[in-house]
Short mmCIF file of C-alpha atoms in Angstrom, two decimals:
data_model
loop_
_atom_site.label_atom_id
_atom_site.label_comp_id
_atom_site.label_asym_id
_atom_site.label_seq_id
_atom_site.Cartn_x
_atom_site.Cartn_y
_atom_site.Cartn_z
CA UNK Q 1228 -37.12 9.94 41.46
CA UNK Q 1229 -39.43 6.85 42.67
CA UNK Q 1230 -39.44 5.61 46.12
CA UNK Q 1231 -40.21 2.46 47.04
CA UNK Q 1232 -40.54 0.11 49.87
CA UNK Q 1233 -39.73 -4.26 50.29
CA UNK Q 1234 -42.94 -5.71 51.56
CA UNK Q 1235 -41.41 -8.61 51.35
CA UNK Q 1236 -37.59 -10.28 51.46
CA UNK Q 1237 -36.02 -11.16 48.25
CA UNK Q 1238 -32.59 -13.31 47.63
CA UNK Q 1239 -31.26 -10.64 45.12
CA UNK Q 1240 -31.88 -6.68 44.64
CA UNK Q 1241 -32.13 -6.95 40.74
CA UNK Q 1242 -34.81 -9.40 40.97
CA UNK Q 1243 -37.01 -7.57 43.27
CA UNK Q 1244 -36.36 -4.52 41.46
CA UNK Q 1245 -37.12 -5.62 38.17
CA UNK Q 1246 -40.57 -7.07 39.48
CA UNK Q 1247 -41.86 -3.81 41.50
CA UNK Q 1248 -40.93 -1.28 38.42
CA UNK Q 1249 -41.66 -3.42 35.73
CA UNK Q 1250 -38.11 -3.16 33.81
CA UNK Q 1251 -35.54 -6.40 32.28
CA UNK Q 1252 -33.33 -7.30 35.13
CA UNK Q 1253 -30.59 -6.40 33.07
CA UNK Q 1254 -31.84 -3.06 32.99
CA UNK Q 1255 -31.95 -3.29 36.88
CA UNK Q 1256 -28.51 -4.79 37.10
CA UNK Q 1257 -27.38 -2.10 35.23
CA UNK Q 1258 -29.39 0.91 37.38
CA UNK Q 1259 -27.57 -0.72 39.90
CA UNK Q 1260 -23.97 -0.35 39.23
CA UNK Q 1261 -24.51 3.17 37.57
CA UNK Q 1262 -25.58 4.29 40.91
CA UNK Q 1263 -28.97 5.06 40.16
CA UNK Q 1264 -30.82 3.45 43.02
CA UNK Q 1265 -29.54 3.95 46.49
CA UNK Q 1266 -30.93 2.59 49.75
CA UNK Q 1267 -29.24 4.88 52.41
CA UNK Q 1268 -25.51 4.75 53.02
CA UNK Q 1269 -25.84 1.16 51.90
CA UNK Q 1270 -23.26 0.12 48.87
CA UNK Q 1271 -25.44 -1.70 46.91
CA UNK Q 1272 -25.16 -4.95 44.29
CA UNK Q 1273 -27.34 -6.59 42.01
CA UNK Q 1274 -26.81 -9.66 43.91
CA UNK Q 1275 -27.62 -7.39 47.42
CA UNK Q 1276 -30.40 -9.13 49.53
CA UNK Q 1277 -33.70 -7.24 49.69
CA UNK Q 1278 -34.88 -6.90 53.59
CA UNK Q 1279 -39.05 -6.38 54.45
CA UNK Q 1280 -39.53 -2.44 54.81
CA UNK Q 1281 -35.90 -1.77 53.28
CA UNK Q 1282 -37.04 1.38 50.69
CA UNK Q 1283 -35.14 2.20 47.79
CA UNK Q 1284 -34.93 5.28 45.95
CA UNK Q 1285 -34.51 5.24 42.12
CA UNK Q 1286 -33.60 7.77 39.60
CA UNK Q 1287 -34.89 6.24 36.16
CA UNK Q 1288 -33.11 8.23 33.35
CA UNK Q 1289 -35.50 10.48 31.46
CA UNK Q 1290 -35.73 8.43 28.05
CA UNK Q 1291 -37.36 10.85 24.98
CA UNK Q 1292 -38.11 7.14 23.69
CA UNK Q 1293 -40.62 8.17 20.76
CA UNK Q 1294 -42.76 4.59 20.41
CA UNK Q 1295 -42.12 3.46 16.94
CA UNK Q 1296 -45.36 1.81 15.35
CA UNK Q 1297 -44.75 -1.83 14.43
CA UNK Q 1298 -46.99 -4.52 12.17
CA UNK Q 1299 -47.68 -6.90 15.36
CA UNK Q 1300 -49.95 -9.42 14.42
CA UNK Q 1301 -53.31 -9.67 16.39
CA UNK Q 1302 -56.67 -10.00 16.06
CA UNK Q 1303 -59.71 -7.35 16.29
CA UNK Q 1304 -62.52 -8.67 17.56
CA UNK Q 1305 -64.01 -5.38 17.66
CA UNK Q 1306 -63.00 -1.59 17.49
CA UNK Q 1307 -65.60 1.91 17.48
CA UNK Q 1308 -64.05 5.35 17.78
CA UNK Q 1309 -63.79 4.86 22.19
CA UNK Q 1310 -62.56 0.80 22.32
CA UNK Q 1311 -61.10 -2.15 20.81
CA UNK Q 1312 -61.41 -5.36 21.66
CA UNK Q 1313 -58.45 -7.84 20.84
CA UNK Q 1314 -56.93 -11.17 21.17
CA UNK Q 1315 -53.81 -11.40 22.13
CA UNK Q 1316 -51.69 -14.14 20.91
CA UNK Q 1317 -49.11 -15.64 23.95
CA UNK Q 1318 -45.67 -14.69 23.74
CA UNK Q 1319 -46.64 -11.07 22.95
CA UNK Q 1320 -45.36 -8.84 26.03
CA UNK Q 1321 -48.67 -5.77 26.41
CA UNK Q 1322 -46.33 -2.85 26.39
CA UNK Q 1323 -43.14 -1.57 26.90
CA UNK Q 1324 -40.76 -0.84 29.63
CA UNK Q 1325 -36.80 0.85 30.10
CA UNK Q 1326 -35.19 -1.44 28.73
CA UNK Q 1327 -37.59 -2.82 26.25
CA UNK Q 1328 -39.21 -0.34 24.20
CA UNK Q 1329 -39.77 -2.74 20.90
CA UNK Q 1330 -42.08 -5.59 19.57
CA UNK Q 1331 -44.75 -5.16 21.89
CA UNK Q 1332 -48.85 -5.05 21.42
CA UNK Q 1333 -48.61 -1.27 22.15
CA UNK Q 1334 -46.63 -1.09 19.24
CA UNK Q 1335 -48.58 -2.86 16.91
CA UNK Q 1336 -51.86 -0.66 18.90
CA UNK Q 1337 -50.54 2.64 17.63
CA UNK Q 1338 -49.53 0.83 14.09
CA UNK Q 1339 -53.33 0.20 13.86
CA UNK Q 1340 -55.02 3.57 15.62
CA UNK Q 1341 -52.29 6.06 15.80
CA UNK Q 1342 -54.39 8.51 17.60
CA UNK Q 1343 -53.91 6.23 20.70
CA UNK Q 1344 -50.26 7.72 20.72
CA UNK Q 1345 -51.34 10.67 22.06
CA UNK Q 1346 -53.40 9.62 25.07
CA UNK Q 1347 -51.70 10.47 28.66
CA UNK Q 1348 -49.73 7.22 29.16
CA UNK Q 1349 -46.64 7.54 26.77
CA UNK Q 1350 -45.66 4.03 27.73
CA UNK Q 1351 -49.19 2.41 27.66
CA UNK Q 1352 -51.79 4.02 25.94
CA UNK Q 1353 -54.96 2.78 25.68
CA UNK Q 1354 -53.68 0.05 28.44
CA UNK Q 1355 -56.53 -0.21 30.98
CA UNK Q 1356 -55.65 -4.08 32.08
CA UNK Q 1357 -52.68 -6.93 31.18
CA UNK Q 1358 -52.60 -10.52 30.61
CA UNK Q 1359 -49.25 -12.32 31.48
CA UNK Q 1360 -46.89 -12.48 28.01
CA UNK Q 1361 -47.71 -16.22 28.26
CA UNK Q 1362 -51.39 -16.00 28.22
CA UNK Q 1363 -53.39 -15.63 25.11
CA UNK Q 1364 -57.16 -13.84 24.86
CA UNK Q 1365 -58.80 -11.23 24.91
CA UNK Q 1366 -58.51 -7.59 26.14
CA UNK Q 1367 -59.76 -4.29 26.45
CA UNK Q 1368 -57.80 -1.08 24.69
CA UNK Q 1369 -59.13 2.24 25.07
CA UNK Q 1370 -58.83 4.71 22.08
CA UNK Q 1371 -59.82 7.84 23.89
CA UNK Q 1372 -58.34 9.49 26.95
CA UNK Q 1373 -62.47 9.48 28.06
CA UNK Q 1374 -62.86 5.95 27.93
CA UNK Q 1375 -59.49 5.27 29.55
CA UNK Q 1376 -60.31 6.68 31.93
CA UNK Q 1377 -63.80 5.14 32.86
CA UNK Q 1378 -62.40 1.79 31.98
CA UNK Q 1379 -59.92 2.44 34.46
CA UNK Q 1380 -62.59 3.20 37.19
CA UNK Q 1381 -64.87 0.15 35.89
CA UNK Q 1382 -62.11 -2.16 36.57
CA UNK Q 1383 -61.49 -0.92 39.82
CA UNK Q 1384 -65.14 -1.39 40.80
CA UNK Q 1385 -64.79 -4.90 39.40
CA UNK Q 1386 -67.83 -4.61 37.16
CA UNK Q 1387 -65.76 -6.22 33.89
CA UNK Q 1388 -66.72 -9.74 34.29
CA UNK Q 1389 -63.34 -11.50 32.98
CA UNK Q 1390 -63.42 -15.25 32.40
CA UNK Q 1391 -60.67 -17.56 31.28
CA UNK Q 1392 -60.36 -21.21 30.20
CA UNK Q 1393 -57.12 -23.18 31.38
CA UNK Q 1394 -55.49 -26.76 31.25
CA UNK Q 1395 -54.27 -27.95 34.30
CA UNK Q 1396 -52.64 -31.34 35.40
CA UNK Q 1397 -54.42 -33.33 38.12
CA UNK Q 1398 -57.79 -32.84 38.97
CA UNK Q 1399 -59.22 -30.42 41.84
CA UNK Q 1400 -60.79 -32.51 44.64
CA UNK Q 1401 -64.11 -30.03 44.23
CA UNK Q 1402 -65.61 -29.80 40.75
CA UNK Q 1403 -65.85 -25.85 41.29
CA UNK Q 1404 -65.02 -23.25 44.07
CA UNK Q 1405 -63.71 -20.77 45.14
CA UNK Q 1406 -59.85 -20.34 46.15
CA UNK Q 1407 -59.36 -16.99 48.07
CA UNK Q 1408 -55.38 -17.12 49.36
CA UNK Q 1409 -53.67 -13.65 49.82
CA UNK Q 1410 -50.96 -13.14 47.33
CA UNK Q 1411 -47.48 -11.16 47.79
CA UNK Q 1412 -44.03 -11.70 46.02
CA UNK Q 1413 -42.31 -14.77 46.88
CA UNK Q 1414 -39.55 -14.14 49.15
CA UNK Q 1415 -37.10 -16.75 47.75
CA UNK Q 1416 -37.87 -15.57 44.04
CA UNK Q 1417 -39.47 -12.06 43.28
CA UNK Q 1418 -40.22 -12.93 40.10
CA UNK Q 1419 -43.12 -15.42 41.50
CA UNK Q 1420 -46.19 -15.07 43.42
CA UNK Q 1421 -47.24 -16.86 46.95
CA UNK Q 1422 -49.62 -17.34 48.60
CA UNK Q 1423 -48.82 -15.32 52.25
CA UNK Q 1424 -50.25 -14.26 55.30
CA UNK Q 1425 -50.95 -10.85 55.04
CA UNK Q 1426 -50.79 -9.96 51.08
CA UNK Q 1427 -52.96 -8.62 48.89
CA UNK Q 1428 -56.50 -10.36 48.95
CA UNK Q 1429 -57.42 -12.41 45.78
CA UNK Q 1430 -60.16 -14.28 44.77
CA UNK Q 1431 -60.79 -17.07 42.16
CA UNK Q 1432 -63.91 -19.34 40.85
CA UNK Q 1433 -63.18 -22.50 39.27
CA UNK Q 1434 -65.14 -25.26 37.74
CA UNK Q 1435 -63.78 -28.24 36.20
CA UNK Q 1436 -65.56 -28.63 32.71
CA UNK Q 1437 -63.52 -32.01 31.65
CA UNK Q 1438 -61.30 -34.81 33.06
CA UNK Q 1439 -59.23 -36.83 30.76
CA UNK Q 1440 -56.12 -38.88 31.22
CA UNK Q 1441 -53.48 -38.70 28.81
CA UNK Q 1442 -51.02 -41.54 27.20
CA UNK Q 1443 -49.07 -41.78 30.72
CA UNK Q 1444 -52.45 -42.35 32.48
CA UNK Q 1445 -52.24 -38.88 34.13
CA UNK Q 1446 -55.22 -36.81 34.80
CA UNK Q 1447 -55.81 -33.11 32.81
CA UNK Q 1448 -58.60 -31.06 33.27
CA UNK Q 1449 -59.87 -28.21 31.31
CA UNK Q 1450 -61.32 -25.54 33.77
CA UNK Q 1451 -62.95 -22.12 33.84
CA UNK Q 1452 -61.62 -19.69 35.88
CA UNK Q 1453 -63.45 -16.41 37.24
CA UNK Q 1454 -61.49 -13.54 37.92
CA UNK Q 1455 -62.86 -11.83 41.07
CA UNK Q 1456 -59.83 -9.92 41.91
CA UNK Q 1457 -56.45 -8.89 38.97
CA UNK Q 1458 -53.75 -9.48 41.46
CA UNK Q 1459 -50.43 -10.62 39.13
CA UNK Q 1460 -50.04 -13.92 38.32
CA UNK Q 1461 -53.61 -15.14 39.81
CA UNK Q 1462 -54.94 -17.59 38.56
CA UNK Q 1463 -51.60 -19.08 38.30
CA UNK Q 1464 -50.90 -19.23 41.54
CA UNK Q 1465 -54.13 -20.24 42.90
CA UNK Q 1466 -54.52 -23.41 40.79
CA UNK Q 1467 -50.95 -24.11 41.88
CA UNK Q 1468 -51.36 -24.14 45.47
CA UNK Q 1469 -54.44 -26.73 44.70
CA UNK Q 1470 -52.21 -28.81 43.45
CA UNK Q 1471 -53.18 -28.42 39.62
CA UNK Q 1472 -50.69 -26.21 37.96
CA UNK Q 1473 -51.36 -24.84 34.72
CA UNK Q 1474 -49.40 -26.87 31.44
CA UNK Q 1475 -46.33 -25.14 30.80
CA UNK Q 1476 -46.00 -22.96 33.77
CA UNK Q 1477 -42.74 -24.07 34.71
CA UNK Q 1478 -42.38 -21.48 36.94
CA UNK Q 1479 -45.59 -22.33 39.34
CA UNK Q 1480 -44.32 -26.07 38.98
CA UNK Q 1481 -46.02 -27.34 36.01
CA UNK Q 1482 -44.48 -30.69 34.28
CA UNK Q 1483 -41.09 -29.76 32.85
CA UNK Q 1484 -41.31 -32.95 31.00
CA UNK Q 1485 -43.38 -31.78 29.42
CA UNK Q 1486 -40.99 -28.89 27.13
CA UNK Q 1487 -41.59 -25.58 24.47
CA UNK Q 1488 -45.28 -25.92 25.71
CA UNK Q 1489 -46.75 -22.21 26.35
CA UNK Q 1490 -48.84 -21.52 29.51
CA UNK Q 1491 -52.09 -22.96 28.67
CA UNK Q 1492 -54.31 -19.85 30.44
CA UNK Q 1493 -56.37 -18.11 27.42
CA UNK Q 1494 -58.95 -15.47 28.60
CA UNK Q 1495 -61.94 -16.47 26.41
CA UNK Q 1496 -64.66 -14.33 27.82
CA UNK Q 1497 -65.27 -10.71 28.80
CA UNK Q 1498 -68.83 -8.38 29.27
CA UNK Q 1499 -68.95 -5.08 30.24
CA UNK Q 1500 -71.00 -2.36 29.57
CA UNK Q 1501 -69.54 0.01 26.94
CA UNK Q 1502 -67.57 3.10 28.96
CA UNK Q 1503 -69.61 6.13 26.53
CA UNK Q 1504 -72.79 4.38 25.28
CA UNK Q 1505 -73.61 2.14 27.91
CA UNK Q 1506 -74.42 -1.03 25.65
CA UNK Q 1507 -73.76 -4.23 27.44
CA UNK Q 1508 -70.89 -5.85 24.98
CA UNK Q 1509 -70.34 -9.32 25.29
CA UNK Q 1510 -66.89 -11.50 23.81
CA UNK Q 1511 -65.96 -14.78 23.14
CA UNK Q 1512 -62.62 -16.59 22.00
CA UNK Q 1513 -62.71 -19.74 21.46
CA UNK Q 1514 -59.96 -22.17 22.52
CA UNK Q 1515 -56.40 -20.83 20.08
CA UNK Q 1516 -54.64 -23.81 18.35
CA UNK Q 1517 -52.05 -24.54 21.19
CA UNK Q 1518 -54.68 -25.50 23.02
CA UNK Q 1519 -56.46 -27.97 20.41
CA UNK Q 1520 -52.84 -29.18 19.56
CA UNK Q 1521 -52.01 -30.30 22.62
CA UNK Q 1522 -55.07 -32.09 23.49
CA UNK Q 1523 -55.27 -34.01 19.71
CA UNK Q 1524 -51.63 -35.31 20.64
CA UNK Q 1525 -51.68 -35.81 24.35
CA UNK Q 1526 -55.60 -37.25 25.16
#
């Protein structure tokens, strides 16, 4: 049984409950009507509105969901007995959830180093951070339960420096900065982030590295992003609100002109020192084809 609690409004109950438990909203819909979450006496919908402070208890099935290996296509950059280092292509959810227990990098992870499968996390081993289905880049996977568990406490510290590359429309007024606005769950759409009074603090570098316009005399910019803080959605959201959303983020308001074009975010940089030996390990990914594609036919 999980309890939870609304920080925040939300137009529908599915919505907000797929966001906070990480499960399909048809999954959630479906918890729903069985009866499985309850919110006192209150006869509840997937279509119910979601009030601030309204808490929820949910009884989640017990699944004996065995993860099933699968040849998932993505690269190792790097891989001892205590890490790997990947790149993730886009469009590849990190690992599975009720509802969607199949064709995820955790399966193809225990494809390539099936001793991962029997780390603590049955649901995401080795998983000691996530980058958004959408984005591309690289990542950290730990191999041992040991250096799970001191990634886990090195990314809490903040001492993995994280940086990604992005293509935005517009340019920012500043060539580089630093955007800082507090992020919760958007109350009109819980599968969003905003910018609100009173959320989580989150905290952003950019620099602009190149301005171009493109056939319709519009302005793009490739920029660097440092990632100060790992608060969902980010980045995202932050070069949003200044008025340069990412290429193909439709849902952060991105040009829907502009169609079938993935989210342009690729994390291209990460150093850290190694969890067990302590080397300083530095990695870089270059800029993946979707990238170079749409540049060659836009600029």
């Amino acid at each position: 049984m999980i309890e939870i609690t609304a920080e925040d409004p939300c137009n529908r109950l599915d919505i907000f409950i797929s966001g906070t438990i990480n499960i399909t909203r048809s999954y959630a819909g479906n918890l729903i009507k069985s009866g499985n979450i309850t919110s006192g006496n209150l006869k509840l919908k997937p279509a119910s509105k979601v009030k601030a402070g309204q808490k929820f208890l949910i009884d989640l099935p017990e699944v004996n969901h065995d993860l099933k290996p699968e040849n998932i296509k993505f690269e190792i950059i790097y891989a001892d007995e205590y890490i790997a280092v990947i790149n993730k292509p886009s469009g590849l959810v990190v690992h599975p959830a009720p509802g969607n227990y199949e064709h995820t990098l955790v399966n193809g992870l225990i494809n390539y180093f099936p001793e991962m499968k029997n780390l603590n996390d049955k649901m995401r081993p080795g998983i000691v951070h996530r980058l958004d289905a959408g984005t591309s880049g690289l990542m950290i996977i730990a191999r041992q339960q040991n250096s799970c568990d001191e990634l886990k406490k090195m990314f809490q510290a903040r001492e993995i420096k994280k940086k990604y590359l992005a293509l935005i429309h517009n340019k920012p007024a500043k060539s580089e900065g630093i955007l800082s606005g507090a992020l919760a769950h958007d109350p009109d759409n819980y599968l969003r982030m905003a910018i609100i009074e009173g959320g989580r603090p989150a905290m952003t570098g950019y620099k602009i590295l190149w301005t171009r316009e493109n056939h319709e005399h519009k302005k793009i910019s490739l920029v660097q992003c440092d990632l100060f803080t790992g608060r969902t959605h980010q980045i995202r959201v932050h070069l949003a609100a200044l008025g340069c959303p990412i290429i193909g983020d439709y849902l952060y308001g991105a040009d829907k002109h502009e169609k079938n074009i993935r989210v342009l975010l690729h994390s291209w940089k990460l150093e850290f020192k190694h969890p067990v030996t302590k080397k300083l390990l530095s990695f870089r990914k270059i800029l993946p084809a979707e990238f170079l594609n749409y540049i060659r036919e836009n600029l």
